Coordinates of C-alpha atoms and ligand atoms in Angstrom, one line a residue:
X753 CA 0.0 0.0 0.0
X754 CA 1.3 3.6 -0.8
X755 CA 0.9 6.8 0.6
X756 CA -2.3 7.1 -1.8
X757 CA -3.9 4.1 -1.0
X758 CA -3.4 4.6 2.5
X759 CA -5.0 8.7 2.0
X760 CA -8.1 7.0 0.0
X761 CA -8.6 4.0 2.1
X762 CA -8.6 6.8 5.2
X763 CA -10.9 8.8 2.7
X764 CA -13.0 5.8 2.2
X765 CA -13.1 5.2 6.0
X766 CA -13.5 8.7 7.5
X767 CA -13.9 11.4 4.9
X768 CA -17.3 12.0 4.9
X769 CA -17.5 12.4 8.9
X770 CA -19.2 15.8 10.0
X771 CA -16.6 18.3 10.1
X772 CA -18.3 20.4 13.0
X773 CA -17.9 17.5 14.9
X774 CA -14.2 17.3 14.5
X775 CA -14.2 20.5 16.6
X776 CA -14.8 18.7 19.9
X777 CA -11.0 18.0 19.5
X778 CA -10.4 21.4 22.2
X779 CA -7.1 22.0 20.5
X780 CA -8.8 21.4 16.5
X781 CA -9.0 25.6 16.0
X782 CA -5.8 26.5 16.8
X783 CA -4.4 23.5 15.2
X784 CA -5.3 23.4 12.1
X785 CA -3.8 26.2 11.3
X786 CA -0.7 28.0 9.9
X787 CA 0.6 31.3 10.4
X788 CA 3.2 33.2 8.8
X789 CA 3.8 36.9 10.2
X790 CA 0.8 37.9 10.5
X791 CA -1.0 36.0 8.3
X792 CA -3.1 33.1 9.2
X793 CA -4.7 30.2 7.0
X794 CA -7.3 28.0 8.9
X795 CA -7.8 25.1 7.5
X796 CA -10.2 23.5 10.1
X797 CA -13.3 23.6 9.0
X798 CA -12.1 20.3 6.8
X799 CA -12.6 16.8 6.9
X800 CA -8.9 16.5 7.1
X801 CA -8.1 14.5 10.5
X802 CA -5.1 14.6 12.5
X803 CA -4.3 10.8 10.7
X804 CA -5.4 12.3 7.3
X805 CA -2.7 15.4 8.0
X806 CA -0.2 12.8 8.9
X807 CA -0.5 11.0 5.9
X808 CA -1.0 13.9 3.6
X809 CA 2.6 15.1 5.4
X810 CA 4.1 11.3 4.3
X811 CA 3.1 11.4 1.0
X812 CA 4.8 15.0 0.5
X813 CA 7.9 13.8 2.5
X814 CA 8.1 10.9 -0.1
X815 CA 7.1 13.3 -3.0
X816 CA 10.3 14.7 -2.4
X817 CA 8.6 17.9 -2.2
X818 CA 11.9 19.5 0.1
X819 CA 14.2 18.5 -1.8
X820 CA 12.7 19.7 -5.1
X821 CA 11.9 23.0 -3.7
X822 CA 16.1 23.4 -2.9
X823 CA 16.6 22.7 -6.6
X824 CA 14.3 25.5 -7.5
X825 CA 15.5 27.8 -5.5
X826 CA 19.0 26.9 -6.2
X827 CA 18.2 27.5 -10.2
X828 CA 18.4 23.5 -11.5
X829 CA 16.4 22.8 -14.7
X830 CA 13.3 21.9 -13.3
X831 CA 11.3 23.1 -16.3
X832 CA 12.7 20.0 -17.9
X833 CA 10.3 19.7 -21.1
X834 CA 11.8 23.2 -21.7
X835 CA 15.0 22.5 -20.3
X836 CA 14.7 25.9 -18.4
X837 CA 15.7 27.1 -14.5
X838 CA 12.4 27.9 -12.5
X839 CA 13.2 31.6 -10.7
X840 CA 10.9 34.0 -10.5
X841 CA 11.8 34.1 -7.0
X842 CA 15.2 35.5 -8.0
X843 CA 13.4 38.5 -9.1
X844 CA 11.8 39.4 -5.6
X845 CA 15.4 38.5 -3.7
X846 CA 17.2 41.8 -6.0
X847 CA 20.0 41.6 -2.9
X848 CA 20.7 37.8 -2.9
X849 CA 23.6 36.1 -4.9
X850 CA 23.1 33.2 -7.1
X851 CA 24.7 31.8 -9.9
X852 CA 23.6 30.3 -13.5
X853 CA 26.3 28.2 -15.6
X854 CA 29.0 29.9 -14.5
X855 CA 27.0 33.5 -14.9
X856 CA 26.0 35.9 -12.3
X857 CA 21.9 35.8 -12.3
X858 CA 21.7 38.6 -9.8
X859 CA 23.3 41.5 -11.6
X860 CA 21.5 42.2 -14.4
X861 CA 17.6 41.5 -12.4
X862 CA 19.7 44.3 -9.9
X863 CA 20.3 46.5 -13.2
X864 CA 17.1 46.2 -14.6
X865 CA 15.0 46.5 -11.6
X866 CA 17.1 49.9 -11.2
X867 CA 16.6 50.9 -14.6
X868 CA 12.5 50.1 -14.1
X869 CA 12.8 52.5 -11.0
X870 CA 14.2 55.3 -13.1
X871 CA 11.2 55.3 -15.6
X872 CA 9.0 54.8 -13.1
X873 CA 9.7 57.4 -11.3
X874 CA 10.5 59.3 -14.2
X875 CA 6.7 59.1 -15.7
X876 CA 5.3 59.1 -12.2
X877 CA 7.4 62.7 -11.7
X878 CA 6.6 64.3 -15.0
X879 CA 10.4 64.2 -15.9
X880 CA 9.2 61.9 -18.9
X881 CA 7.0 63.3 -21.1
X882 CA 4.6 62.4 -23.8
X883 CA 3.8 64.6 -27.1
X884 CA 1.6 66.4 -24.8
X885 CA 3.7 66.7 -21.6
X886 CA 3.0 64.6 -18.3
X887 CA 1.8 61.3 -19.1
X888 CA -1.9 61.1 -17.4
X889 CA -2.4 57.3 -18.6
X890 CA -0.4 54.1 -19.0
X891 CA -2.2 51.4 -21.3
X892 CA -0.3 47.9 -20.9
X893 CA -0.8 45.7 -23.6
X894 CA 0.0 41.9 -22.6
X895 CA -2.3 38.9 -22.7
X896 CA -1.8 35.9 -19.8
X897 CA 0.5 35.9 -18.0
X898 CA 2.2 39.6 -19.1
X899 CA -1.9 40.8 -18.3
X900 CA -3.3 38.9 -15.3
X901 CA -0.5 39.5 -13.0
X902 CA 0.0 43.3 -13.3
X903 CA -3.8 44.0 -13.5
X904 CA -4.7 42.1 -10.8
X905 CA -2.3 44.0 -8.8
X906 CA -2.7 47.3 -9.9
X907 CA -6.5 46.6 -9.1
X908 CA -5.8 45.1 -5.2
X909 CA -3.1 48.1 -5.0
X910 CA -5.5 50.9 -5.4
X911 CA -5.0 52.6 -2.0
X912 CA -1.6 53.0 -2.8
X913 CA -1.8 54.3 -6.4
X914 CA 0.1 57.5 -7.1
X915 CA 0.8 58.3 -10.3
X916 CA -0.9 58.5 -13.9
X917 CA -4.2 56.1 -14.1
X918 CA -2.9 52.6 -15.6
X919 CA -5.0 50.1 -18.1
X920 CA -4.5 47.0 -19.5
X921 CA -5.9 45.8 -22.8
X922 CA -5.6 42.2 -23.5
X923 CA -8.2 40.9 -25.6
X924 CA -7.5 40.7 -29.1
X925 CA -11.3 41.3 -29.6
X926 CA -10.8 45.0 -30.7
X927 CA -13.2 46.2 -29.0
X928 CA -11.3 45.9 -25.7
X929 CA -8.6 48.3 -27.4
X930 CA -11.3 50.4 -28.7
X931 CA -13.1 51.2 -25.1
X932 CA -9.9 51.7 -23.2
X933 CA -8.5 54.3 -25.4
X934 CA -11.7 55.8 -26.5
X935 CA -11.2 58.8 -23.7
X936 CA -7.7 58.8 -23.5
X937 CA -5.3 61.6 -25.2
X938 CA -2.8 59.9 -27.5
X939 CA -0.4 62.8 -26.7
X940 CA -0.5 62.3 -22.8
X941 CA -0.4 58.4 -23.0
X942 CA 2.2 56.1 -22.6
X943 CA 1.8 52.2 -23.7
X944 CA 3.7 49.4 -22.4
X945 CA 3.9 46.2 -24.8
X946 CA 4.3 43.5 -22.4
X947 CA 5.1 39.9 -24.1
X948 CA 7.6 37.5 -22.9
X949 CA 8.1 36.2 -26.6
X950 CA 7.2 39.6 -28.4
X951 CA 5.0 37.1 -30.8
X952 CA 1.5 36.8 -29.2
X953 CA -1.0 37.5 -32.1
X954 CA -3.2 39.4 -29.4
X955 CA -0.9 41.3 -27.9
X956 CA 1.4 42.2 -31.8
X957 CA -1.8 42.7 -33.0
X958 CA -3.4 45.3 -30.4
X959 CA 0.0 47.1 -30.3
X960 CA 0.5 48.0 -34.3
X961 CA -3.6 49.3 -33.6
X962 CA -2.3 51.2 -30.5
X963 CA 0.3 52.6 -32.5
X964 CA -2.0 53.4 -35.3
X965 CA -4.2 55.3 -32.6
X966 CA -1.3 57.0 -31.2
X967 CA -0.4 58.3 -34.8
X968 CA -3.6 60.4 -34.6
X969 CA -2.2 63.0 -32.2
X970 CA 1.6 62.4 -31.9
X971 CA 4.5 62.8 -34.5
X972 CA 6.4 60.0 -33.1
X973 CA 4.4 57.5 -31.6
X974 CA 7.4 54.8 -31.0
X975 CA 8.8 57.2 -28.3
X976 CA 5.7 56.6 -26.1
X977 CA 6.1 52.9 -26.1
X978 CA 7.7 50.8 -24.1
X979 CA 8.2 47.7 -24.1
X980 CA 8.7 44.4 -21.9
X981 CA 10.2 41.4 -23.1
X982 CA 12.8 38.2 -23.1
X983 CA 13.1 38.4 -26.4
X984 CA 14.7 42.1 -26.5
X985 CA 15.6 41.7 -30.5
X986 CA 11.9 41.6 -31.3
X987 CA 10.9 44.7 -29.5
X988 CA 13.3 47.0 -31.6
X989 CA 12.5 45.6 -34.6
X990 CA 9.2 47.3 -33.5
X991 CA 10.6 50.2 -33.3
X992 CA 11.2 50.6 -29.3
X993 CA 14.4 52.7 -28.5
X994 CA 16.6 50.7 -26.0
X995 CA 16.1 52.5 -23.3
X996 CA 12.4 52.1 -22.7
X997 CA 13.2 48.2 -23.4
X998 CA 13.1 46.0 -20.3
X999 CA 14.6 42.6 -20.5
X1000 CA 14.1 39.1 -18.5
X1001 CA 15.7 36.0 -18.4
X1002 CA 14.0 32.5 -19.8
X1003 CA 13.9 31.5 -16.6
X1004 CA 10.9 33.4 -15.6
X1005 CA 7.6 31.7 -16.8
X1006 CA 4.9 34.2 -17.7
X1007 CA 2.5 33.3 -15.5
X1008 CA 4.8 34.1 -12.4
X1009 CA 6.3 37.4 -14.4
X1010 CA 4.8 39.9 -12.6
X1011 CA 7.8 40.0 -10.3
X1012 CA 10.4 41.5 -12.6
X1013 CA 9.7 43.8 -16.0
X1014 CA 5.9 42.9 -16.4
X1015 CA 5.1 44.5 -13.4
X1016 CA 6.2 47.7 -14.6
X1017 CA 2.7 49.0 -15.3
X1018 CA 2.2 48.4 -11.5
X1019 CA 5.5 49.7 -10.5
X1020 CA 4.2 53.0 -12.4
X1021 CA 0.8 52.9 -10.9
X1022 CA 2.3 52.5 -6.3
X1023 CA 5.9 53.8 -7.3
X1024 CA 9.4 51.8 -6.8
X1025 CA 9.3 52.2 -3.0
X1026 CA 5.8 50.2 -2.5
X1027 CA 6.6 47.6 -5.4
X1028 CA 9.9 46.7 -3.4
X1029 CA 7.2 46.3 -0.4
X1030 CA 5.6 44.2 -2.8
X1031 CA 9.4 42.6 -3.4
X1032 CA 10.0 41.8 0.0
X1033 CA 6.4 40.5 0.6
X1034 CA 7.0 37.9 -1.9
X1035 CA 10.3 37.1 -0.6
X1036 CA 9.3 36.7 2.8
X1037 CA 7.0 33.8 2.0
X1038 CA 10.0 32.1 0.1
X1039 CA 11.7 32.4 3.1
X1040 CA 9.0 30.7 5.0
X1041 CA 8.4 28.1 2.6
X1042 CA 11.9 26.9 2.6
X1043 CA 12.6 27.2 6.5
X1044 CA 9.5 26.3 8.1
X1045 CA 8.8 22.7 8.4
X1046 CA 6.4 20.7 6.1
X1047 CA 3.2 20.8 8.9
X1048 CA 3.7 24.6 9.8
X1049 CA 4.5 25.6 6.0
X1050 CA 1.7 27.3 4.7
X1051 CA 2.6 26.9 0.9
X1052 CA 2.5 23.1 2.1
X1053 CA -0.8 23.0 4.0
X1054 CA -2.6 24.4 1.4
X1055 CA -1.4 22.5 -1.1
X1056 CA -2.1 19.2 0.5
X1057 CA -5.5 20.5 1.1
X1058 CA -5.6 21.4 -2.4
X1059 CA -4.7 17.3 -3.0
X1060 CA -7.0 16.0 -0.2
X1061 CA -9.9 18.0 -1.7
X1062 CA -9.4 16.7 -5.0
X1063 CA -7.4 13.6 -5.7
X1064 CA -8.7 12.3 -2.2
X1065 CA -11.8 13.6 -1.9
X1066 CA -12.9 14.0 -6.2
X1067 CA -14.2 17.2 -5.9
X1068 CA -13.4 18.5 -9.1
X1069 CA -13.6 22.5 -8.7
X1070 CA -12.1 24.8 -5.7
X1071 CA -13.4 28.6 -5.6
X1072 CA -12.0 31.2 -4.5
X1073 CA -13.7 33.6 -2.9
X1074 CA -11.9 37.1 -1.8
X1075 CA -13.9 39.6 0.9
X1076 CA -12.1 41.8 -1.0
X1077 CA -13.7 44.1 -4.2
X1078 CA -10.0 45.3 -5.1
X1079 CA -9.2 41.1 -5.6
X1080 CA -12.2 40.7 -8.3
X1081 CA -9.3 39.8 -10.4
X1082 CA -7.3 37.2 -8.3
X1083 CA -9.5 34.5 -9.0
X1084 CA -8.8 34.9 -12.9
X1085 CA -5.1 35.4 -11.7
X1086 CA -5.3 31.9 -10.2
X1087 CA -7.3 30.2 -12.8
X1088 CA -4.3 30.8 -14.8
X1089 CA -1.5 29.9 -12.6
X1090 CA -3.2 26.7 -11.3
X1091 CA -4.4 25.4 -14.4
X1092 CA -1.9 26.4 -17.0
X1093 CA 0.4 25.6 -14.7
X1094 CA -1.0 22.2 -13.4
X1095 CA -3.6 20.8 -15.9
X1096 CA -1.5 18.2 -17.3
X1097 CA -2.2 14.9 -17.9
X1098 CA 1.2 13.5 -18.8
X1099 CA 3.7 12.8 -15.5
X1100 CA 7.1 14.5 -15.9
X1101 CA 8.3 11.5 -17.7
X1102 CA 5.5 11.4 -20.2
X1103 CA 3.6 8.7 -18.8
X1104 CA -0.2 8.9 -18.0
X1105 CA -0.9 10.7 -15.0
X1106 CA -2.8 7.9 -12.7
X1107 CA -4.8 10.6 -11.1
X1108 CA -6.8 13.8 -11.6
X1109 CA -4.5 16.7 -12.5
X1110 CA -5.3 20.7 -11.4
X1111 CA -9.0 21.1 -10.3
X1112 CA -11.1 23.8 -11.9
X1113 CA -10.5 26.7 -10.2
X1114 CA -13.2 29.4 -9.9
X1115 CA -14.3 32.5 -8.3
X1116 CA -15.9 35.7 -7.5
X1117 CA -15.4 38.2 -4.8
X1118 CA -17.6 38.0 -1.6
X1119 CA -19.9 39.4 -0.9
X1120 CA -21.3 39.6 -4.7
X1121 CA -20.7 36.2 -5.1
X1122 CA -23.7 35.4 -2.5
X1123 CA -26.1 36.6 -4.1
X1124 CA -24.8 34.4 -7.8
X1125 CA -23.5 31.3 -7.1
X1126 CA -23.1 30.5 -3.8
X1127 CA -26.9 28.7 -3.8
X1128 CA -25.2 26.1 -5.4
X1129 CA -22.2 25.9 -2.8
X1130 CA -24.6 25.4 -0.2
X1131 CA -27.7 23.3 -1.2
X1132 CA -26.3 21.7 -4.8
X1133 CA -25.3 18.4 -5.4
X1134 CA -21.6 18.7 -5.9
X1135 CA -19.6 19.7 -2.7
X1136 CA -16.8 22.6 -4.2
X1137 CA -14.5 23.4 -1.4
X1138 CA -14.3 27.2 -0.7
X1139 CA -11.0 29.2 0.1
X1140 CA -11.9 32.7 1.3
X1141 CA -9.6 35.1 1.8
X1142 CA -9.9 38.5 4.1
X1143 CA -8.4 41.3 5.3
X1144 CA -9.5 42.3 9.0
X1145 CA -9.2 45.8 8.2
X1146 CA -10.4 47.7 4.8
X1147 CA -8.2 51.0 3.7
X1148 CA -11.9 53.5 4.0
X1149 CA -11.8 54.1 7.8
X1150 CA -15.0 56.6 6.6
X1151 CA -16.6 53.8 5.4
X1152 CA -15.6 51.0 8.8
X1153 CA -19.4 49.8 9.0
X1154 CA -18.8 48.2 5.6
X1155 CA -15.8 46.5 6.3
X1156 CA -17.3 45.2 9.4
X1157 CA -20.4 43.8 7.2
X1158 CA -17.9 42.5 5.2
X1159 CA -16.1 40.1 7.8
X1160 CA -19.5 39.2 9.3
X1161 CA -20.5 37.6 6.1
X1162 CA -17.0 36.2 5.3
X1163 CA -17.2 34.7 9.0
X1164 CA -20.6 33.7 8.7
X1165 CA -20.3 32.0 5.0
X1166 CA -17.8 29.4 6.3
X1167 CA -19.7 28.6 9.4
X1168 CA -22.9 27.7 7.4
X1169 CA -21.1 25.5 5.0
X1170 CA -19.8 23.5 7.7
X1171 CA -23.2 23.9 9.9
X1172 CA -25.6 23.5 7.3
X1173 CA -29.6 23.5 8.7
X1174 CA -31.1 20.1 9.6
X1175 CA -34.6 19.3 8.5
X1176 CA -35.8 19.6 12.2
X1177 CA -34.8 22.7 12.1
X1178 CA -36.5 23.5 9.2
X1179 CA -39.3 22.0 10.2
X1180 CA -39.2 24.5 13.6
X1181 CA -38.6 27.4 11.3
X1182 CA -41.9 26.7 9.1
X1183 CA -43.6 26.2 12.4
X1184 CA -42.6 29.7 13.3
X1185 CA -43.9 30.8 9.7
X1186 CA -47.6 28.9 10.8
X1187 CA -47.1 26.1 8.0
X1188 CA -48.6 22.7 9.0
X1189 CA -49.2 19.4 7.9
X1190 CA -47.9 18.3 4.4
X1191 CA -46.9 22.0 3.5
X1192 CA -44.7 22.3 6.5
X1193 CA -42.8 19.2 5.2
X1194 CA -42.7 19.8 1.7
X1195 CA -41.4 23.8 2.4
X1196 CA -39.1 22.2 5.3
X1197 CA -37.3 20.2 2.8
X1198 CA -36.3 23.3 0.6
X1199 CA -34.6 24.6 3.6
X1200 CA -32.3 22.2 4.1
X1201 CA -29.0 22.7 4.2
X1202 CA -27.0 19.5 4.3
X1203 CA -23.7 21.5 5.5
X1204 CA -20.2 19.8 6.1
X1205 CA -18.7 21.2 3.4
X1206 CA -15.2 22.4 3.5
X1207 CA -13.8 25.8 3.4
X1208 CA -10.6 27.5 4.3
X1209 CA -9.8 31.2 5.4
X1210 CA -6.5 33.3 4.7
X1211 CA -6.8 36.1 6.8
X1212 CA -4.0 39.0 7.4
X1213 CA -4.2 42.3 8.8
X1214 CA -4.7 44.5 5.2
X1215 CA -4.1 44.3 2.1
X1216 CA -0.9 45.9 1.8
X1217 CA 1.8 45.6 -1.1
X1218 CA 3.9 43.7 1.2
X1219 CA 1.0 41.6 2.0
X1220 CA 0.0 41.0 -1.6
X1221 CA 3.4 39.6 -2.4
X1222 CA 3.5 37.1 0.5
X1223 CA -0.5 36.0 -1.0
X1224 CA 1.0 35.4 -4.6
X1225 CA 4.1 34.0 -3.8
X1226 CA 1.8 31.4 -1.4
X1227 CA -0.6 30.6 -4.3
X1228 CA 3.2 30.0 -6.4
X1229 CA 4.1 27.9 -4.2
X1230 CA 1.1 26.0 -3.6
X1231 CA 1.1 25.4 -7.6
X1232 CA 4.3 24.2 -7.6
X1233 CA 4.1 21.9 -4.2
X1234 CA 0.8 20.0 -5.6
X1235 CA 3.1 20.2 -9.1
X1236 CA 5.7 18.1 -7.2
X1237 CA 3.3 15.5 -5.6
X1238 CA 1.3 14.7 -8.6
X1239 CA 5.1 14.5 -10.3
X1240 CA 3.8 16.9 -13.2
X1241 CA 6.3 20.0 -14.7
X1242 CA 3.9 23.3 -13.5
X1243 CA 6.4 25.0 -15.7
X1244 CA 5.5 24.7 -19.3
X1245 CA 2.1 24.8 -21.1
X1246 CA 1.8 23.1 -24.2
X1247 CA -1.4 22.7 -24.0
X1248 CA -2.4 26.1 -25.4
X1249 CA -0.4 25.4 -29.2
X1250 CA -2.7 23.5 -31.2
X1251 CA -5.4 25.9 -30.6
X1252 CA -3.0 28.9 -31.6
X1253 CA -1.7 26.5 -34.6
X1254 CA -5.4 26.0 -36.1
X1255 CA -6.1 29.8 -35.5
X1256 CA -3.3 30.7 -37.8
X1257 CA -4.6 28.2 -40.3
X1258 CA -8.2 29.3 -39.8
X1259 CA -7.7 33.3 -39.9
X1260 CA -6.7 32.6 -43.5
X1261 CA -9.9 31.2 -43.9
X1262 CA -12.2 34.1 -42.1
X1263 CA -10.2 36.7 -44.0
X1264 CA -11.9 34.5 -47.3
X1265 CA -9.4 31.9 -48.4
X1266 CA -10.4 28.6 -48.4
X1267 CA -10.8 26.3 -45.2
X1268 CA -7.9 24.7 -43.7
X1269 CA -7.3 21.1 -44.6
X1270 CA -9.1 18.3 -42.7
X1271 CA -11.5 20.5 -40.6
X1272 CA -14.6 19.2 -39.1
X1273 CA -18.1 19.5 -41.2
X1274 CA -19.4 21.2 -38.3
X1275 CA -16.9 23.7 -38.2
X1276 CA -17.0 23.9 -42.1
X1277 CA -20.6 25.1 -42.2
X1278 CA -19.8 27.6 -38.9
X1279 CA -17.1 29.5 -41.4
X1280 CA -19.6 29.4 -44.4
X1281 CA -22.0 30.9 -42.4
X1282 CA -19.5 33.5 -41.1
X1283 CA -18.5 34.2 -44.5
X1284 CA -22.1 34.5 -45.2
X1285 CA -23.3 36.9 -42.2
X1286 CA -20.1 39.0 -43.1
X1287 CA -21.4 39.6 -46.1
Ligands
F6P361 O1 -0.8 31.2 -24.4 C1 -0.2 31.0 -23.2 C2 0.9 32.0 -22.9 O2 2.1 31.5 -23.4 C3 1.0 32.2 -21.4 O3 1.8 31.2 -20.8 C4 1.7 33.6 -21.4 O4 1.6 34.1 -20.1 C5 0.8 34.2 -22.4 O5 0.6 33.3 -23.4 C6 1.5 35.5 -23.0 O6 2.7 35.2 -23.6 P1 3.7 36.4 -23.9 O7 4.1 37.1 -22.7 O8 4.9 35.7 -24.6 O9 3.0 37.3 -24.9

């Protein structure tokens, strides 16, 4: 028997047990949990038993999850289907050392985090102007992972914002270009083109229409661009003068980018001091996740109750649910770095994976998200385990009576998944309402709520920069730790080519040429009637 069979066989035995009832264990609350600074994550309103957490702890002992985290950190070629070192967390360490084949890795993320600092606080001061003087508005133009990560944290950062007003166009529908420039003046606007290859269609494509807006009102449109790349020789050839060109090793994966250059839209938006608070944030959880042991490691924990929740326990989706409005977009953040990074179904070596990759992940912030989805979370059929996530004080001290209303239903969501209503009580409460007979019962049984479903709570102090590191660098981590145990490389993502191949093949096709070779007949008439409704 294996670590797996032992963790379903204690499943099979014990995991549907009433969680609430786990809490006559005195010590349960303040166990089942993990703290880092001043950061807490609770995971005890799970069915996870002290014997489930022990064997949760062998099977990432045995995973080898330790010693692969040292080989990260320490720059091997973990990305081996790419044959690529794994260190974004280089770029949140700018005062550590570390070597690469011989080369120094540190200097140049040093130089170029300097260099960021100087046009950052160059646009942010005035000193660098557009056609029009001061820049008023940034536009970053960057799909994925050069998107996702920079406008989710210029969104969570917006107490701290300082300079001009930042947006970020992704889509390559051009209507996404079209209503973020609609009100802004070309001449006062500065655009980042943010593209760790410099090929994305989406983001080459929006950037030649950006630079066809900009031509509108400005002479010399290239010297309001900057750009953001790996693949530096690219971005000249777009006509980018050096100097506005910031550069990034292979070694960062886009989806964990917006540590280094990509997050230069943010860097603009809370200024070099605060993104270093973001820096250190980020860096403080690596520290924590390679000093603190497995059971009091919070990248750990929540990782193996990512795995417990769905290879043990088959629950195929996990939402996340931020008390936060200025975190609408970290669920969309994590949707990409769990599942691109995670939804695999070959094993490192290329054979079949034996067991459910990434789950689903999902999400919406709280308290909106109550009055959507979360019927389903608490009365459907399919039990989807819920991570909140809340700060215990909001930035509008004006405004305190929300925030309070904000924890209360944070604080009250978890308890009623656990709790859930019994049909007695039910029953009492249709009493109360003067139902009787077969009325009472059939009205009863609507409001039921079977409970014992699992959450989890990350709660901190505020959302600060430094805080939102340490919460992205835990969700990294977390990625990578469930990576390690399920033996798949979180670091590449092939599976987005042969969609990107076919739409190369198939734009020939929409623009009027004929279909590509071997399509479906469904997909044959869809394009004919394109053609057709396009006149
Ligand atoms: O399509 C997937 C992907 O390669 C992501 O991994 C990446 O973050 C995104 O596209 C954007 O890529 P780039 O930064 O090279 O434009």
């Amino acid at each position: 028997m294996d670590n797996w069979d032992r963790l379903a066989a204690h499943h099979a035995r014990q995991g549907a047990r009433d969680i609430a009832a786990l809490f006559d264990d005195a010590e349960r609350a303040a166990d089942f949990t993990v703290a880092e600074g001043d950061m807490l994550f609770d995971y005890s309103k799970t069915a996870i038993d002290r014997t489930a957490r022990e064997l949760l702890l062998d099977l990432a002992e045995a995973s080898g999850v330790a010693a692969r985290r040292d080989a990260m950190f320490a720059g091997a070629r973990i990305n081996e289907t790419e044959d690529r070192a794994v260190l974004h967390t280089a770029l949140r360490n700018p005062d550590g050392a570390l070597e690469l084949d011989g080369a120094d890795v540190m200097a140049p993320v040093r130089d170029t985090l300097a260099r960021m600092e100087r046009f950052a606080g160059d646009v942010r001061a005035g000193r660098f102007k557009g056609a029009g003087g001061r820049v008023t508005d940034v536009v970053n133009i960057g799909i994925g992972g050069s998107d996702l990560g920079p406008a989710m944290a210029v969104a969570a950062l917006a107490p701290f914002h300082g300079g001009p007003r930042v947006h970020f166009v992704s889509n390559v529908d051009g209507a996404h270009l079209h209503d973020v420039v609609a009100g802004l003046d070309p001449a006062t606007t500065l655009v980042i083109v943010c593209s760790k290859t410099f090929t994305t269609i989406e983001t080459m494509t929006n950037a030649r229409s950006a630079r066809a807006w900009m031509t509108g009102g400005v002479r010399e449109p290239e010297a309001q661009f900057a750009a953001v790349s790996s693949a530096v020789e690219r971005t000249g050839a777009f006509g980018i003068a050096p100097e506005r060109v910031f550069g990034f090793a292979d070694w960062v994966g886009g989806r964990y980018s917006v540590w280094g250059p990509v997050g230069l839209a943010l860097m603009i938006a809370i200024g070099p001091q605060r993104f270093r608070e973001f820096l250190a944030g980020g860096a403080a959880m690596d520290t924590h996740f390679r000093t603190a042991p497995l059971r009091a490691n919070m990248p750990v924990m929540l990782a193996l109750v990512g795995i417990w929740h769905n290879q043990i326990a088959g629950h195929p989706t996990r939402a996340v649910l931020p008390y936060d409005q200025r975190l609408a977009l970290l669920p969309a953040y994590l949707q990409q770095l769990e599942m691109e990074s995670n939804g695999k179904r070959v094993a490192m070596d290329g054979t079949d994976l034996d067991r459910p990759s990434g789950p689903v992940v999902w999400g919406a912030p709280g308290t909106n998200g109550q009055h959507a989805f979360y019927q389903l979370l608490h009365q459907g059929t399919q039990i989807v385990p819920c991570e909140f996530l809340v700060a215990a004080q909001g930035h509008e001290p004006a405004l305190e009576h929300h925030h309070q209303l904000l924890l209360a239903n944070c604080l009250a969501q978890s308890e009623a998944l656990m709790r859930g209503r019994s049909l007695d009580q039910a029953r009492a409460l249709m009493t109360e309402a003067g139902l009787e007979g077969a009325e009472l019962e059939r009205q009863a049984r609507h409001r039921v709520f079977p409970g014992n479903r699992p959450s989890t709570t990350l709660l901190y102090p505020a959302l600060t920069p430094e805080t939102l590191g340490r919460i992205i660098a835990l969700y990294e981590h977390r990625v990578f730790v469930e990576g390690v145990i399920l033996g798949i490389n979180s670091f590449d993502q092939w599976g987005v080519e042969l969609g990107k191949e076919l739409a190369d093949r198939m734009l020939r096709a929409v623009e009027g040429g004929p279909a590509p070779e071997g399509v479906s007949p469904s997909t044959r008439r869809l394009l004919s009637r394109v053609l057709r409704l396009r006149g």
